[in-house]
Amino acid sequence: MVVGVHSRAVIIVVTFNSEKYIRKCLDSLIEWSAKSQIIVVDNNSRDRTVSIISEFNEKHNCVICIELNENIGFGPAHNVVFSLFPSHRYILINQDAWLIGDTLDFIDRAMDNDDRVGVCGIPLVYPDGKPQSFSYPFSSWQKWFLQILRVQAIAFIIIKIPVLYKLLSKKPLFNEYLRRRLTASVIDTGFSGQTRDVDWVCGAAMVLNGDFVKQCGGFDNNIFLYGEDEDICLMAHKLGFKVVAVDAPPVVHVFGWGVNKVNHFVADLKYTSLKYFIQKNMRRPVDRFLMRAILPLHVYGFKGFFRAFIKRN
């Protein structure tokens, strides 16, 4: 049953055991998104997440909380909102992310000026202000192999060698790595609001065109966690929509900040989702084979490779 139509925008926050950050996330949305409806979908949290949202709502009375009786995954939880709340635009913000500026005003202007934008990515920073990856070239075995070799660290050396920088900066596969290394102070006032076409953007902070969501049907319900953001961007390209990144005030995103240990439970979910992603989206048999072969290293790293190999193969 459709609950209602929101002509402007609906903000979606999917939660699961997010008591540590959800209040900060919601506070920022109240401060910087007065024109949007905020909807939280809770994936059966076992901590105080839901009670914190209830306390928050007693004060502000502006959040719709949908409590699920099982954890259905990141993309499928968003699909629940897509089906119940038809909207002109959907703003997706992670449970461990928060706004620090008028980012959504920049998004509105960018997407209002071009109705062929299906997906818009928002810049991300860590809590200490350092830039975080948010737009990427499409996944391939070459890209994953470079990530395994820690090409980001190599990129820092490359930009100091003029000849190599000039040569490699023209290559799409290196461009995003070099762009992140060259980004200086990202929290400033010199944002242009301009967009650039990209392959795909991070789902931690992305905006979806409502017409595009209608056409594609939302996220693939077979992907529980990881790969769903690239998959929906691939759908946008196939349907003739643009995928862009916008130069706007960044969103703070905690994930990975200062974390060195591998969470094997999450890694297992990532492995399963990316295995499905490869089968679905890699058309050439050789690409499927090579990506499947290096998937354990891509997900678990060298330390977890043998554990993953024994468990999954």
Short mmCIF file of C-alpha atoms in Angstrom, two decimals:
data_model
loop_
_atom_site.label_atom_id
_atom_site.label_comp_id
_atom_site.label_asym_id
_atom_site.label_seq_id
_atom_site.Cartn_x
_atom_site.Cartn_y
_atom_site.Cartn_z
CA MET A 1 0.00 0.00 0.00
CA VAL A 2 1.36 3.41 -0.97
CA VAL A 3 1.53 5.71 2.04
CA GLY A 4 1.86 8.99 0.20
CA VAL A 5 3.59 11.02 -2.46
CA HIS A 6 6.30 13.47 -1.48
CA SER A 7 6.82 15.83 -4.42
CA ARG A 8 10.18 17.10 -3.25
CA ALA A 9 12.42 14.55 -1.56
CA VAL A 10 12.48 11.66 0.87
CA ILE A 11 15.56 11.01 3.00
CA ILE A 12 16.19 7.35 3.82
CA VAL A 13 18.39 6.11 6.64
CA VAL A 14 18.73 2.33 7.01
CA THR A 15 19.81 1.30 10.50
CA PHE A 16 21.16 -1.83 12.13
CA ASN A 17 22.68 -1.63 15.62
CA SER A 18 23.56 2.02 15.06
CA GLU A 19 23.04 3.47 18.54
CA LYS A 20 26.50 5.06 18.44
CA TYR A 21 25.81 7.41 15.51
CA ILE A 22 22.09 7.56 14.70
CA ARG A 23 21.35 10.59 16.89
CA LYS A 24 24.16 12.60 15.27
CA CYS A 25 22.90 11.55 11.84
CA LEU A 26 19.32 12.61 12.57
CA ASP A 27 20.39 15.87 14.24
CA SER A 28 22.26 16.84 11.08
CA LEU A 29 19.27 16.01 8.88
CA ILE A 30 17.01 18.20 11.01
CA GLU A 31 19.50 21.06 10.76
CA TRP A 32 20.19 20.87 7.03
CA SER A 33 17.13 19.32 5.35
CA ALA A 34 13.98 21.08 6.54
CA LYS A 35 12.12 20.47 3.26
CA SER A 36 12.48 16.67 3.20
CA GLN A 37 10.62 13.79 4.81
CA ILE A 38 12.96 11.61 6.91
CA ILE A 39 12.28 7.88 6.96
CA VAL A 40 14.31 5.40 8.99
CA VAL A 41 14.14 1.69 8.19
CA ASP A 42 15.48 -0.41 11.05
CA ASN A 43 16.78 -3.87 10.16
CA ASN A 44 15.80 -5.48 13.48
CA SER A 45 18.46 -3.81 15.62
CA ARG A 46 19.38 -5.50 18.91
CA ASP A 47 20.76 -2.39 20.61
CA ARG A 48 19.13 0.93 21.56
CA THR A 49 18.77 2.23 17.99
CA VAL A 50 14.96 2.17 17.89
CA SER A 51 14.54 3.65 21.36
CA ILE A 52 16.92 6.49 20.45
CA ILE A 53 14.85 7.21 17.34
CA SER A 54 11.70 7.20 19.47
CA GLU A 55 13.26 9.65 21.93
CA PHE A 56 14.35 11.82 19.03
CA ASN A 57 10.86 11.79 17.60
CA GLU A 58 9.29 12.81 20.89
CA LYS A 59 11.26 16.02 20.58
CA HIS A 60 11.05 16.69 16.85
CA ASN A 61 8.09 14.60 15.60
CA CYS A 62 9.44 14.47 12.05
CA VAL A 63 10.77 10.94 11.52
CA ILE A 64 8.84 7.95 10.24
CA CYS A 65 10.42 4.77 11.60
CA ILE A 66 9.71 1.47 9.86
CA GLU A 67 10.71 -1.42 12.13
CA LEU A 68 11.40 -4.69 10.32
CA ASN A 69 11.26 -8.01 12.15
CA GLU A 70 14.37 -9.31 10.36
CA ASN A 71 17.52 -7.93 8.78
CA ILE A 72 16.76 -7.95 5.06
CA GLY A 73 19.88 -6.08 3.95
CA PHE A 74 20.87 -2.59 2.85
CA GLY A 75 19.33 -2.37 -0.63
CA PRO A 76 16.13 -4.30 0.13
CA ALA A 77 15.45 -2.01 3.13
CA HIS A 78 15.57 1.00 0.81
CA ASN A 79 13.20 -0.79 -1.55
CA VAL A 80 10.61 -0.87 1.24
CA VAL A 81 10.57 2.94 1.21
CA PHE A 82 10.59 3.15 -2.59
CA SER A 83 7.41 1.06 -2.69
CA LEU A 84 5.60 2.95 0.09
CA PHE A 85 6.67 6.55 -0.57
CA PRO A 86 6.73 7.56 -4.25
CA SER A 87 8.91 10.65 -4.49
CA HIS A 88 10.54 13.05 -6.91
CA ARG A 89 13.92 12.31 -5.30
CA TYR A 90 15.43 9.94 -2.74
CA ILE A 91 18.37 10.98 -0.55
CA LEU A 92 20.24 8.02 0.91
CA ILE A 93 22.37 8.68 3.99
CA ASN A 94 24.18 5.96 5.94
CA GLN A 95 23.44 5.44 9.61
CA ASP A 96 27.06 6.41 10.46
CA ALA A 97 27.10 9.56 8.33
CA TRP A 98 25.98 13.15 8.88
CA LEU A 99 25.65 16.46 7.06
CA ILE A 100 27.90 19.40 7.91
CA GLY A 101 26.60 21.95 5.43
CA ASP A 102 23.96 22.85 2.84
CA THR A 103 24.88 19.86 0.67
CA LEU A 104 21.31 19.08 -0.31
CA ASP A 105 20.77 22.57 -1.76
CA PHE A 106 23.67 21.88 -4.14
CA ILE A 107 22.13 18.52 -5.04
CA ASP A 108 18.74 20.09 -5.72
CA ARG A 109 20.21 22.65 -8.10
CA ALA A 110 22.34 20.07 -9.91
CA MET A 111 19.51 17.60 -10.43
CA ASP A 112 16.85 20.21 -11.19
CA ASN A 113 19.07 21.47 -14.01
CA ASP A 114 19.33 18.03 -15.64
CA ASP A 115 16.49 15.54 -15.34
CA ARG A 116 18.63 12.84 -16.98
CA VAL A 117 20.73 12.55 -13.83
CA GLY A 118 19.63 9.24 -12.33
CA VAL A 119 22.22 8.98 -9.55
CA CYS A 120 24.16 11.76 -7.86
CA GLY A 121 27.10 11.04 -5.56
CA ILE A 122 28.03 13.28 -2.63
CA PRO A 123 31.65 13.85 -1.51
CA LEU A 124 32.63 12.00 1.67
CA VAL A 125 35.17 12.77 4.38
CA TYR A 126 36.33 10.96 7.48
CA PRO A 127 35.57 12.56 10.87
CA ASP A 128 39.05 14.13 10.85
CA GLY A 129 38.27 15.90 7.56
CA LYS A 130 40.42 13.76 5.28
CA PRO A 131 38.81 12.91 1.92
CA GLN A 132 37.18 9.52 1.50
CA SER A 133 36.51 7.63 -1.72
CA PHE A 134 33.05 8.27 -3.13
CA SER A 135 33.23 7.83 -6.93
CA TYR A 136 34.91 5.04 -8.81
CA PRO A 137 35.58 3.43 -12.18
CA PHE A 138 33.60 0.26 -12.86
CA SER A 139 34.82 -2.89 -11.15
CA SER A 140 37.12 -5.13 -13.16
CA TRP A 141 39.76 -7.70 -12.41
CA GLN A 142 42.42 -5.08 -13.30
CA LYS A 143 41.01 -2.59 -10.83
CA TRP A 144 40.71 -5.15 -8.04
CA PHE A 145 44.26 -6.35 -8.70
CA LEU A 146 45.56 -2.79 -8.37
CA GLN A 147 43.67 -2.40 -5.11
CA ILE A 148 45.24 -5.59 -3.78
CA LEU A 149 48.64 -4.10 -4.64
CA ARG A 150 47.76 -0.97 -2.63
CA VAL A 151 47.84 1.31 -5.67
CA GLN A 152 46.61 4.24 -3.57
CA ALA A 153 49.94 4.31 -1.74
CA ILE A 154 51.75 4.05 -5.08
CA ALA A 155 49.67 6.97 -6.40
CA PHE A 156 51.09 9.20 -3.67
CA ILE A 157 54.56 8.55 -5.08
CA ILE A 158 53.42 8.91 -8.70
CA ILE A 159 52.09 12.44 -8.29
CA LYS A 160 55.56 13.56 -7.20
CA ILE A 161 57.08 12.41 -10.51
CA PRO A 162 55.85 14.84 -13.24
CA VAL A 163 56.36 12.48 -16.19
CA LEU A 164 54.50 9.57 -14.57
CA TYR A 165 51.75 11.83 -13.25
CA LYS A 166 51.14 13.36 -16.69
CA LEU A 167 50.99 9.92 -18.28
CA LEU A 168 48.84 8.09 -15.74
CA SER A 169 46.46 10.91 -14.82
CA LYS A 170 44.88 10.50 -18.26
CA LYS A 171 43.98 6.87 -17.55
CA PRO A 172 40.46 6.39 -16.08
CA LEU A 173 41.61 3.51 -13.90
CA PHE A 174 44.13 5.74 -12.08
CA ASN A 175 42.20 8.99 -12.25
CA GLU A 176 40.07 8.51 -9.13
CA TYR A 177 43.03 7.41 -7.03
CA LEU A 178 45.04 10.42 -8.14
CA ARG A 179 42.08 12.74 -7.64
CA ARG A 180 41.74 11.67 -4.01
CA ARG A 181 45.44 12.16 -3.36
CA LEU A 182 45.36 15.63 -4.91
CA THR A 183 42.36 16.77 -2.91
CA ALA A 184 43.53 19.34 -0.37
CA SER A 185 41.15 20.95 2.12
CA VAL A 186 37.72 19.55 1.36
CA ILE A 187 35.86 21.43 4.07
CA ASP A 188 35.87 24.97 2.72
CA THR A 189 33.46 27.40 1.09
CA GLY A 190 34.59 27.14 -2.51
CA PHE A 191 32.10 24.60 -3.79
CA SER A 192 30.96 25.10 -7.37
CA GLY A 193 27.95 22.77 -7.47
CA GLN A 194 29.23 21.49 -10.81
CA THR A 195 28.82 17.84 -11.70
CA ARG A 196 31.11 15.43 -13.50
CA ASP A 197 30.11 12.16 -15.12
CA VAL A 198 31.39 9.06 -13.30
CA ASP A 199 30.92 5.32 -13.52
CA TRP A 200 29.48 4.78 -10.05
CA VAL A 201 29.24 6.39 -6.63
CA CYS A 202 29.24 5.23 -3.03
CA GLY A 203 25.88 4.37 -1.48
CA ALA A 204 26.84 5.94 1.85
CA ALA A 205 25.56 9.27 0.51
CA MET A 206 23.80 9.20 -2.83
CA VAL A 207 20.69 10.73 -4.36
CA LEU A 208 18.38 8.85 -6.72
CA ASN A 209 16.02 10.34 -9.29
CA GLY A 210 12.48 9.15 -8.55
CA ASP A 211 11.73 8.46 -12.22
CA PHE A 212 14.85 6.32 -12.45
CA VAL A 213 13.81 4.35 -9.36
CA LYS A 214 10.42 3.67 -10.94
CA GLN A 215 12.04 2.38 -14.12
CA CYS A 216 14.71 0.20 -12.51
CA GLY A 217 12.59 -1.06 -9.60
CA GLY A 218 15.12 -0.07 -6.97
CA PHE A 219 18.03 -2.10 -5.65
CA ASP A 220 18.56 -5.75 -6.52
CA ASN A 221 17.02 -7.71 -3.63
CA ASN A 222 19.56 -10.50 -4.18
CA ILE A 223 22.38 -8.25 -2.93
CA PHE A 224 22.32 -8.12 0.87
CA LEU A 225 25.28 -5.81 1.45
CA TYR A 226 28.11 -4.49 -0.80
CA GLY A 227 27.92 -4.06 -4.54
CA GLU A 228 24.36 -2.72 -4.50
CA ASP A 229 25.52 0.87 -5.13
CA GLU A 230 27.60 -0.03 -8.18
CA ASP A 231 24.81 -2.33 -9.40
CA ILE A 232 22.17 0.41 -9.32
CA CYS A 233 24.56 2.80 -11.08
CA LEU A 234 25.06 0.18 -13.79
CA MET A 235 21.27 0.04 -14.16
CA ALA A 236 21.18 3.82 -14.52
CA HIS A 237 23.70 3.76 -17.34
CA LYS A 238 21.81 0.96 -19.10
CA LEU A 239 18.54 2.91 -18.89
CA GLY A 240 20.12 6.05 -20.35
CA PHE A 241 20.42 8.02 -17.10
CA LYS A 242 23.56 9.85 -16.03
CA VAL A 243 25.59 9.04 -12.96
CA VAL A 244 27.39 12.10 -11.60
CA ALA A 245 29.44 13.36 -8.68
CA VAL A 246 28.74 16.87 -7.47
CA ASP A 247 31.16 19.43 -6.07
CA ALA A 248 29.34 20.19 -2.81
CA PRO A 249 29.98 20.29 0.94
CA PRO A 250 30.92 16.74 1.95
CA VAL A 251 29.11 14.30 4.19
CA VAL A 252 31.06 12.91 7.13
CA HIS A 253 31.18 9.11 6.99
CA VAL A 254 32.71 7.06 9.79
CA PHE A 255 33.07 3.61 8.19
CA GLY A 256 36.65 2.39 8.11
CA TRP A 257 38.02 5.33 10.08
CA GLY A 258 40.90 3.98 12.15
CA VAL A 259 39.73 0.40 11.70
CA ASN A 260 42.52 -2.04 10.85
CA LYS A 261 41.00 -5.39 11.81
CA VAL A 262 38.92 -7.37 9.34
CA ASN A 263 35.34 -7.99 10.46
CA HIS A 264 34.94 -11.50 9.10
CA PHE A 265 31.15 -11.54 9.45
CA VAL A 266 30.82 -8.42 7.29
CA ALA A 267 33.53 -9.69 4.95
CA ASP A 268 31.55 -12.91 4.43
CA LEU A 269 28.48 -10.86 3.48
CA LYS A 270 30.60 -8.81 1.09
CA TYR A 271 32.03 -11.95 -0.48
CA THR A 272 28.59 -13.47 -1.10
CA SER A 273 27.18 -10.24 -2.55
CA LEU A 274 30.14 -9.61 -4.85
CA LYS A 275 30.07 -13.22 -6.06
CA TYR A 276 26.49 -12.61 -7.18
CA PHE A 277 27.45 -9.19 -8.59
CA ILE A 278 30.16 -10.77 -10.76
CA GLN A 279 27.81 -13.41 -12.12
CA LYS A 280 25.16 -10.82 -12.90
CA ASN A 281 27.20 -8.00 -14.41
CA MET A 282 30.37 -9.44 -15.95
CA ARG A 283 29.40 -10.46 -19.47
CA ARG A 284 32.72 -11.83 -20.71
CA PRO A 285 33.57 -15.31 -19.35
CA VAL A 286 37.24 -14.37 -18.93
CA ASP A 287 36.30 -11.35 -16.77
CA ARG A 288 33.98 -13.48 -14.63
CA PHE A 289 36.70 -16.10 -14.17
CA LEU A 290 39.46 -13.65 -13.24
CA MET A 291 37.29 -11.60 -10.88
CA ARG A 292 36.01 -14.76 -9.22
CA ALA A 293 39.59 -15.99 -8.85
CA ILE A 294 40.84 -12.87 -7.05
CA LEU A 295 37.62 -12.21 -5.09
CA PRO A 296 38.93 -13.79 -1.84
CA LEU A 297 42.02 -11.57 -1.91
CA HIS A 298 39.92 -8.53 -2.79
CA VAL A 299 37.57 -9.07 0.15
CA TYR A 300 39.74 -10.66 2.85
CA GLY A 301 43.24 -9.47 1.95
CA PHE A 302 46.31 -11.66 2.12
CA LYS A 303 45.87 -12.53 5.80
CA GLY A 304 42.33 -13.81 5.33
CA PHE A 305 42.89 -15.43 1.95
CA PHE A 306 43.46 -19.02 3.08
CA ARG A 307 40.57 -18.87 5.54
CA ALA A 308 38.28 -17.67 2.74
CA PHE A 309 39.65 -20.20 0.27
CA ILE A 310 39.04 -23.13 2.58
CA LYS A 311 35.59 -21.88 3.62
CA ARG A 312 34.27 -20.82 0.22
CA ASN A 313 35.90 -23.21 -2.23
#
